[in-house]
XYZ file of C-alpha atoms in Angstrom:
594
model
C 116.579 106.134 65.982
C 113.256 104.637 64.739
C 110.335 106.551 66.186
C 106.815 105.873 64.988
C 104.572 103.022 66.123
C 101.337 101.901 64.449
C 98.757 100.361 66.779
C 96.066 97.875 65.818
C 93.142 97.160 68.160
C 91.032 94.147 67.274
C 87.863 93.337 69.203
C 85.586 94.790 71.832
C 87.686 94.217 74.949
C 90.902 95.222 73.161
C 89.194 98.518 72.332
C 88.163 98.939 75.968
C 91.833 98.631 76.937
C 92.973 100.793 74.038
C 90.505 103.588 74.800
C 91.802 103.888 78.363
C 95.371 103.799 77.016
C 94.807 106.664 74.540
C 92.982 108.659 77.217
C 95.943 108.252 79.599
C 98.389 109.408 76.927
C 96.232 112.393 76.009
C 95.935 113.482 79.650
C 99.702 114.143 79.692
C 99.641 116.496 76.681
C 100.741 120.125 77.094
C 97.972 122.375 75.742
C 99.097 125.852 76.704
C 102.355 127.760 76.420
C 104.259 127.192 79.634
C 102.726 123.764 80.337
C 105.321 121.208 81.334
C 106.084 118.793 78.512
C 105.483 115.108 79.103
C 108.565 112.899 79.292
C 106.976 110.612 76.703
C 107.299 111.448 73.016
C 103.745 111.897 71.651
C 105.002 111.561 68.076
C 105.718 107.889 68.727
C 102.029 106.914 68.712
C 100.228 110.058 67.496
C 100.280 111.738 64.092
C 99.861 115.335 62.992
C 97.267 116.142 60.354
C 94.983 118.891 59.090
C 91.210 119.306 58.908
C 89.217 120.601 55.942
C 89.396 124.047 57.541
C 93.174 124.010 57.791
C 93.308 123.332 61.526
C 96.174 121.185 62.786
C 95.131 117.903 64.390
C 96.864 115.296 66.532
C 95.299 111.823 66.376
C 96.405 108.270 67.228
C 98.264 106.313 64.579
C 95.642 103.627 65.029
C 93.654 101.008 63.108
C 90.795 99.466 65.081
C 88.327 96.747 64.138
C 85.069 96.116 65.965
C 81.401 95.442 65.377
C 79.055 98.231 64.303
C 77.091 98.197 67.555
C 80.241 99.015 69.559
C 80.321 102.610 68.291
C 77.076 103.712 69.960
C 77.122 107.529 69.551
C 80.491 107.617 67.759
C 80.378 108.332 63.982
C 82.101 105.566 62.028
C 84.399 108.079 60.299
C 84.840 110.248 63.361
C 83.848 113.923 63.571
C 87.180 115.729 63.503
C 87.469 115.702 59.679
C 83.718 115.607 59.049
C 82.460 118.932 57.722
C 79.085 118.302 59.361
C 80.784 118.776 62.711
C 81.328 122.449 61.897
C 77.614 123.173 61.597
C 75.135 123.767 58.804
C 76.433 127.268 58.047
C 79.865 125.921 57.137
C 78.685 123.221 54.717
C 79.218 123.789 50.972
C 77.280 121.982 48.258
C 77.925 121.859 44.515
C 74.243 121.094 43.838
C 72.062 124.276 43.799
C 68.638 122.652 44.232
C 69.134 121.457 47.772
C 69.951 118.102 49.260
C 67.576 115.672 50.981
C 69.192 114.044 53.984
C 67.864 110.750 55.377
C 69.461 109.513 58.553
C 68.570 107.334 61.506
C 67.915 108.906 64.873
C 71.145 109.450 66.781
C 71.586 107.711 70.118
C 71.679 110.060 73.111
C 75.162 110.842 74.443
C 75.971 110.387 78.097
C 76.773 113.435 80.232
C 80.529 112.999 79.876
C 80.395 113.039 76.073
C 77.980 115.984 76.125
C 80.396 117.960 78.299
C 83.282 117.149 75.956
C 81.251 118.373 73.000
C 80.348 121.623 74.792
C 83.978 122.116 75.735
C 85.028 121.838 72.100
C 82.420 124.298 70.895
C 83.351 126.838 73.563
C 87.116 126.489 73.177
C 88.809 129.268 71.178
C 90.173 128.259 67.793
C 93.957 128.194 67.999
C 94.793 126.197 64.892
C 95.440 123.023 66.867
C 92.976 120.261 67.677
C 93.782 116.985 69.323
C 90.274 116.304 70.396
C 89.781 117.987 73.744
C 91.418 120.219 76.262
C 92.190 119.099 79.783
C 89.377 121.046 81.444
C 86.977 118.134 81.574
C 89.590 116.035 83.344
C 89.770 118.381 86.298
C 86.047 119.137 86.476
C 84.894 117.930 89.912
C 81.861 116.139 88.561
C 80.496 112.650 88.924
C 79.653 110.867 85.684
C 78.682 107.475 87.190
C 80.587 105.632 84.458
C 79.887 102.281 86.107
C 76.215 102.784 85.280
C 76.357 104.440 81.854
C 79.265 102.746 80.042
C 77.962 100.058 77.707
C 80.823 100.175 75.209
C 84.301 101.688 74.909
C 83.138 104.702 72.911
C 81.150 105.887 75.947
C 84.334 107.140 77.619
C 86.552 107.977 74.630
C 88.131 111.419 75.111
C 89.940 111.956 71.833
C 89.168 112.057 68.120
C 90.233 109.326 65.710
C 91.324 109.708 62.097
C 88.774 108.594 59.428
C 91.186 105.810 58.417
C 91.135 104.365 61.934
C 87.775 102.613 62.295
C 86.877 99.403 60.428
C 83.495 97.857 61.193
C 82.107 94.336 60.963
C 78.400 93.489 60.740
C 77.081 91.998 63.957
C 73.523 90.949 63.164
C 72.081 88.202 65.384
C 72.325 85.582 62.630
C 76.108 85.970 62.292
C 76.901 86.898 65.888
C 77.881 83.341 66.801
C 80.575 83.492 64.091
C 82.341 86.202 66.062
C 83.059 83.602 68.749
C 85.027 81.473 66.270
C 88.790 81.840 65.851
C 88.619 80.348 62.361
C 85.992 82.853 61.179
C 88.218 85.765 62.219
C 91.311 84.211 60.681
C 89.659 83.598 57.324
C 87.831 86.949 57.343
C 91.164 88.752 57.636
C 92.625 86.528 54.910
C 89.974 86.619 52.232
C 87.227 89.069 53.286
C 86.898 92.791 52.712
C 88.303 93.393 56.195
C 91.768 92.421 54.970
C 91.780 95.074 52.248
C 90.570 97.762 54.637
C 93.219 96.880 57.234
C 95.982 96.843 54.611
C 94.908 100.195 53.167
C 94.803 101.852 56.594
C 98.124 100.376 57.696
C 99.793 101.539 54.458
C 98.293 105.013 54.867
C 99.810 105.437 58.333
C 103.081 103.689 57.414
C 103.708 105.935 54.403
C 103.539 108.991 56.673
C 106.263 107.649 58.977
C 109.841 108.875 58.731
C 111.288 105.943 60.672
C 108.725 103.277 61.609
C 109.969 101.363 64.654
C 107.209 98.780 64.935
C 103.625 97.756 65.577
C 101.435 97.129 68.584
C 98.697 94.519 68.163
C 96.159 94.703 70.975
C 93.588 91.978 70.411
C 90.898 89.875 71.996
C 92.295 86.461 72.776
C 89.119 84.422 73.096
C 87.055 85.018 69.963
C 87.199 85.683 66.215
C 89.364 88.753 66.705
C 92.151 86.491 67.976
C 92.105 84.713 64.626
C 92.036 88.083 62.870
C 95.089 89.185 64.885
C 97.015 86.109 63.725
C 96.267 86.952 60.090
C 97.254 90.596 60.618
C 100.493 89.548 62.316
C 101.315 87.363 59.308
C 100.644 90.298 56.972
C 102.905 92.640 58.979
C 105.590 89.980 59.107
C 105.514 89.582 55.320
C 105.131 93.263 54.459
C 107.371 95.013 56.994
C 109.767 92.360 58.265
C 110.201 90.309 61.393
C 110.737 91.304 65.025
C 108.895 94.619 64.913
C 105.461 93.472 66.096
C 104.612 93.497 69.831
C 101.430 91.511 70.510
C 99.240 91.970 73.576
C 96.339 89.478 73.530
C 93.883 90.491 76.259
C 91.361 88.341 78.084
C 88.356 89.518 80.068
C 86.875 87.296 82.795
C 83.956 85.401 81.247
C 80.469 85.880 82.587
C 79.562 83.389 85.334
C 76.439 82.673 83.279
C 78.335 81.652 80.107
C 77.220 78.256 78.791
C 79.536 75.296 78.249
C 79.583 75.657 74.460
C 80.616 79.298 74.660
C 83.345 78.511 77.195
C 84.727 75.800 74.887
C 84.809 78.259 71.987
C 86.658 80.732 74.194
C 89.156 78.077 75.255
C 89.769 77.025 71.650
C 90.326 80.629 70.569
C 92.693 81.244 73.502
C 94.779 78.267 72.489
C 94.915 78.997 68.750
C 95.513 82.732 69.214
C 98.455 82.132 71.544
C 100.118 79.680 69.174
C 99.400 81.773 66.071
C 100.863 84.990 67.492
C 103.950 83.198 68.797
C 104.577 81.983 65.264
C 104.915 85.382 63.557
C 105.327 88.201 66.101
C 108.397 89.702 67.736
C 107.104 88.935 71.222
C 103.775 88.095 72.889
C 102.537 89.283 76.302
C 99.125 87.815 77.294
C 97.303 90.165 79.680
C 94.372 89.595 82.010
C 93.171 90.090 85.554
C 92.257 86.372 85.427
C 94.452 83.957 87.330
C 94.131 81.405 84.524
C 93.309 81.425 80.829
C 90.432 78.976 81.048
C 88.750 80.008 84.315
C 87.032 83.214 85.358
C 88.465 83.806 88.836
C 89.941 87.298 89.046
C 93.137 88.268 90.841
C 93.257 90.574 93.827
C 95.645 93.517 93.871
C 96.688 95.511 96.954
C 95.152 98.989 96.998
C 92.714 98.237 94.133
C 88.991 97.582 94.541
C 87.454 96.771 91.183
C 84.515 94.893 89.698
C 85.938 92.019 87.654
C 82.711 91.820 85.627
C 83.017 95.429 84.449
C 85.130 95.726 81.312
C 85.421 99.439 82.084
C 87.285 98.531 85.308
C 89.471 95.587 84.299
C 90.611 97.227 81.061
C 91.810 100.267 83.034
C 94.228 98.099 85.040
C 95.709 96.621 81.855
C 95.874 99.997 80.058
C 97.862 101.677 82.835
C 100.341 98.798 82.814
C 100.774 99.061 79.033
C 101.369 102.794 79.324
C 104.087 102.289 81.921
C 105.755 99.341 80.176
C 105.978 100.992 76.747
C 107.649 104.116 78.158
C 110.925 102.220 77.610
C 110.718 102.950 73.882
C 108.390 105.977 73.852
C 110.251 108.497 76.014
C 111.889 111.600 74.548
C 115.263 110.386 75.801
C 114.683 106.774 74.792
C 117.596 104.545 73.978
C 115.614 101.556 72.772
C 112.927 100.511 70.308
C 110.451 97.668 69.862
C 113.096 95.643 68.018
C 115.559 96.229 70.879
C 113.080 94.584 73.266
C 113.055 91.587 70.944
C 116.864 91.443 70.730
C 117.337 91.758 74.496
C 114.502 89.562 75.744
C 113.716 86.962 73.076
C 115.869 83.921 72.437
C 114.993 81.684 69.509
C 111.360 80.576 69.731
C 110.974 81.779 73.326
C 108.858 84.840 72.491
C 106.369 84.510 75.346
C 106.922 87.205 77.981
C 105.299 88.020 81.327
C 104.212 91.474 82.481
C 103.878 92.347 86.154
C 102.627 95.606 87.583
C 102.472 97.593 90.791
C 99.440 99.886 90.481
C 99.912 101.948 92.522
C 103.454 101.628 93.837
C 102.999 100.917 97.595
C 105.565 103.530 98.561
C 104.673 104.898 101.994
C 106.400 108.210 102.719
C 105.766 107.817 106.447
C 107.379 104.396 106.769
C 110.106 104.994 104.198
C 112.560 107.895 104.336
C 113.784 107.086 100.814
C 113.217 104.619 97.991
C 116.089 102.413 99.195
C 114.138 101.905 102.445
C 111.160 100.746 100.412
C 113.203 98.264 98.339
C 114.837 96.819 101.455
C 111.396 96.157 102.933
C 110.699 93.941 99.907
C 113.941 91.983 99.951
C 112.038 88.716 100.552
C 108.685 89.499 98.935
C 107.269 91.128 95.825
C 105.502 94.463 95.507
C 104.453 93.875 91.889
C 101.958 91.314 90.619
C 101.667 89.385 87.386
C 99.058 90.272 84.768
C 99.923 87.207 82.683
C 97.738 84.162 83.452
C 99.349 81.129 85.152
C 102.389 83.168 86.178
C 103.179 84.798 89.488
C 105.879 87.304 90.337
C 105.942 85.862 93.856
C 106.438 82.222 92.847
C 109.906 80.666 92.661
C 111.295 81.173 89.162
C 113.982 78.682 88.220
C 115.547 80.930 85.634
C 115.001 84.569 84.737
C 116.743 85.540 81.532
C 116.068 89.265 81.266
C 113.880 92.037 82.627
C 112.738 95.428 81.432
C 111.680 97.672 84.330
C 109.717 100.918 83.977
C 109.156 103.182 86.979
C 106.903 106.249 86.932
C 106.070 108.937 89.451
C 109.077 109.330 91.778
C 111.219 112.461 91.845
C 115.003 112.387 92.022
C 114.794 113.391 95.708
C 113.145 110.046 96.534
C 116.385 108.300 95.577
C 118.581 110.419 97.845
C 119.384 108.584 101.070
C 119.614 110.646 104.276
C 123.144 110.708 105.701
C 122.210 108.678 108.801
C 120.987 105.761 106.630
C 123.822 105.425 104.097
C 125.485 102.559 105.957
C 122.371 100.386 106.182
C 122.793 98.615 102.825
C 124.386 98.842 99.401
C 121.065 100.151 98.083
C 121.217 103.067 100.521
C 124.647 103.980 99.183
C 123.336 104.262 95.627
C 121.774 107.560 94.565
C 121.328 106.808 90.847
C 117.748 105.575 90.236
C 118.656 103.233 87.389
C 121.627 101.747 89.234
C 119.571 101.288 92.412
C 116.815 99.359 90.660
C 119.308 97.242 88.726
C 121.085 96.398 91.994
C 117.787 95.381 93.602
C 116.767 93.178 90.663
C 120.207 91.571 90.481
C 120.005 90.591 94.153
C 116.597 88.986 93.527
C 117.359 87.415 90.141
C 121.007 86.507 89.777
C 122.559 86.461 86.306
C 119.532 88.185 84.803
C 120.023 91.087 82.408
C 118.048 94.142 83.421
C 117.284 97.412 81.650
C 115.561 100.253 83.502
C 113.506 103.288 82.476
C 112.743 105.909 85.139
C 110.461 108.904 84.544
C 109.392 111.421 87.177
C 105.985 111.904 85.572
C 103.287 109.920 87.420
C 100.546 107.844 85.800
C 97.569 110.147 85.188
C 94.221 108.775 86.388
C 92.005 111.705 85.416
C 88.438 111.463 84.142
C 87.323 109.062 82.714
C 89.758 106.667 84.430
C 87.812 104.731 87.100
C 88.371 105.437 90.781
C 89.279 101.870 91.728
C 91.830 102.710 94.421
C 91.500 101.791 98.078
C 91.066 104.294 100.883
C 94.749 104.391 101.762
C 95.656 105.827 98.321
C 95.781 109.620 98.471
C 94.832 112.067 95.692
C 98.452 112.157 94.449
C 98.845 108.376 94.571
C 100.882 108.298 97.765
C 100.123 105.591 100.299
C 99.173 106.372 103.863
C 99.394 103.967 106.800
C 96.512 105.742 108.518
C 94.108 103.238 106.962
C 94.594 99.605 106.106
C 94.005 98.503 102.511
C 90.438 97.351 101.957
C 89.996 93.607 102.048
C 89.459 92.544 98.460
C 87.166 89.575 99.085
C 84.713 91.515 101.266
C 84.686 94.648 99.100
C 84.440 92.741 95.835
C 81.516 90.643 97.071
C 79.612 93.757 98.134
C 80.447 95.465 94.844
C 79.068 92.563 92.803
C 75.872 92.632 94.842
C 75.370 96.394 94.626
C 77.370 97.487 91.575
C 74.551 97.234 89.043
C 71.804 98.540 91.282
C 70.253 101.703 89.938
C 69.528 102.876 93.469
C 73.079 102.384 94.680
C 75.167 105.538 94.830
C 78.480 105.711 92.989
C 80.354 105.979 96.267
C 78.504 102.975 97.675
C 79.309 101.013 94.524
C 83.040 101.427 94.864
C 83.358 101.267 98.642
C 86.929 102.533 98.437
C 86.997 106.144 99.572
C 87.038 107.507 96.011
C 83.383 107.144 95.063
C 83.435 109.642 92.207
C 85.287 112.579 90.702
C 83.237 115.011 92.779
C 85.033 113.740 95.853
C 87.931 116.008 96.941
C 90.140 112.992 97.602
C 89.733 111.346 94.183
C 93.029 110.052 92.837
C 94.418 112.129 89.945
C 97.789 110.377 89.492
C 99.751 107.465 90.917
C 103.353 106.249 90.900
C 103.665 102.767 89.450
C 106.139 100.222 88.172
C 106.024 97.427 85.602
C 108.394 94.535 85.014
C 108.458 92.856 81.593
C 110.164 89.533 82.108
C 111.530 86.636 80.077
C 111.622 83.622 82.365
C 110.757 79.961 82.674
C 107.592 80.820 84.630
C 105.652 81.152 81.349
C 106.251 77.448 80.765
C 103.300 76.799 83.081
C 101.051 78.838 80.789
C 102.171 76.761 77.804
C 101.645 73.517 79.697
C 98.127 74.423 80.801
C 97.338 75.565 77.259
C 98.273 72.336 75.507
C 96.631 70.242 78.252
C 93.422 72.182 77.632
C 93.966 71.559 73.919
C 94.122 67.802 74.494
C 90.731 67.948 76.235
C 89.258 70.042 73.426
C 90.635 67.661 70.799
C 88.800 64.726 72.426
C 85.566 66.710 72.455
C 85.861 67.711 68.769
C 86.767 64.107 67.872
C 83.481 62.926 69.402
C 81.620 65.546 67.350
C 83.422 64.509 64.173
C 85.020 67.927 63.585
C 88.027 66.560 61.718
C 89.349 69.958 60.546
C 89.370 71.409 64.066
C 90.838 68.187 65.433
C 93.686 68.328 62.905
C 94.387 71.992 63.674
C 94.474 71.186 67.375
C 96.935 68.336 66.816
C 99.354 70.728 65.130
C 98.865 73.451 67.746
C 99.354 71.061 70.691
C 102.559 69.721 69.182
C 103.997 73.220 68.712
C 103.141 74.297 72.267
C 104.597 71.077 73.703
C 107.825 71.695 71.796
C 108.010 75.257 73.065
C 107.317 74.171 76.635
C 110.167 71.657 76.357
C 112.442 74.525 75.264
C 111.785 76.182 78.617
C 112.458 72.904 80.430
C 115.827 72.659 78.661
C 116.631 76.177 79.892
C 115.815 75.066 83.419
C 118.118 72.055 83.147
C 120.955 74.232 81.838
C 120.383 76.601 84.748
C 120.670 73.736 87.258
C 123.876 72.500 85.622
C 125.390 75.982 85.668
C 124.582 76.525 89.333
C 126.232 73.241 90.328
C 129.546 74.078 88.635
């Protein structure tokens, strides 16, 4: 079965999400003989290589694009294959008369990165390097990430391959261009960025024995959305259709953003969505925002997070991606990226919704088994949508198919005690997959459902933020001893105090898990995701083209004929697609009346 996946990360916020995602994957690696192997297959997204000193390496099969200032202390070519990283005594020169070195002063590393560097230098050489060992993850130390993280490289745990990083100039004169969808689209079509992306993608693809597909993780609201559309077209032409999974991500805009910037964001959102739907296998927009074009953040039970911190919001999205993609990344997998397309996409209906339960609100005191838990949610939802304009709790006229991934429950959780077996059909089912399918079928009749269950929990080790409420225990279990913190009150206090230099880390979070030095910090959580093809995404399409109509009027007044023409075409395509979902709804009504 096809195995390898190549990931592309385009843009600042996409790299925030991606960095958390790679950190989560790395935290599950087995470093020592006797360590329990992860149920995920690391070869799916990581590659084996070799340094100049013959040491085996394990790095992400990744191509990322960002601006130069996003790297901070990170070398553009990484340090794993850089001979300078081995020290002056190991360097070899062909020139006998010495070498003059001129370099700019390096930026100071935060304490977390310093500790990682010390850990590497002190670790014994064993012929295998993946970046770092797991010691730093378990070190009971507070790093105050909320204060020190200014870019994604400030909390990156692992090394990248030299072919991974592609940089764009970000001088103040050209910075406004990075807000334009069209600049990104053309830059990836005609600029030097295109050649660099193609060369890196070919390099990783040629190493693959059986490439199963691509992940494109991209900003949705700026030039990198346009770049993602160009890259998706290239992959479609070079490698074939239906193997590209696109995850455009959207961070809540700053409350201080001006009207012009918000209009540019809205235009990029619209054009990115339509462009990716045109060429990709499927598209799953992700955000903690309730809507594409407004900044209000969603509340999630058992999570207390600062919606203005990219370090926080990206962690929520990264954990959900990790759980969702387990369906085609597990060692015992029976599916691939293309299988998701075959099972969940029909015609032009490529827009999917992702919902998540982070953490799974499974209370061992109130529930004697998992069937008890599911029965408690027979009329309500325990997972929440991460796709704007959609809601897992809202009435869905028609659900076509679902892909469920559950992490963190042992087989014993699915065994019903003898005195409860007669309570419901769910209690009589001891097979995890069958139980979840039965539950979903009762909620969504006539929907196809595939299920992936892994006992391994979602790791939330350093540097994952401690954004969990007080009722979440260190192992992710839920206790009824304390009520979940009220989001509105906690979030308001966090916004007021979160950036204060005099506010302690524990005071900032106000959730019982102030920092990693706390003995009750959460190290892993059970969670569940539901990838869904349904008519609920029609609302997202409708709001998108209605926003496009408003933008078209504004550009018409300014005389921007090219943008106006592009918007006309985009609006028409989104209206047609939205009508496709309406037709599905009508067919569903006809079928139910027969």
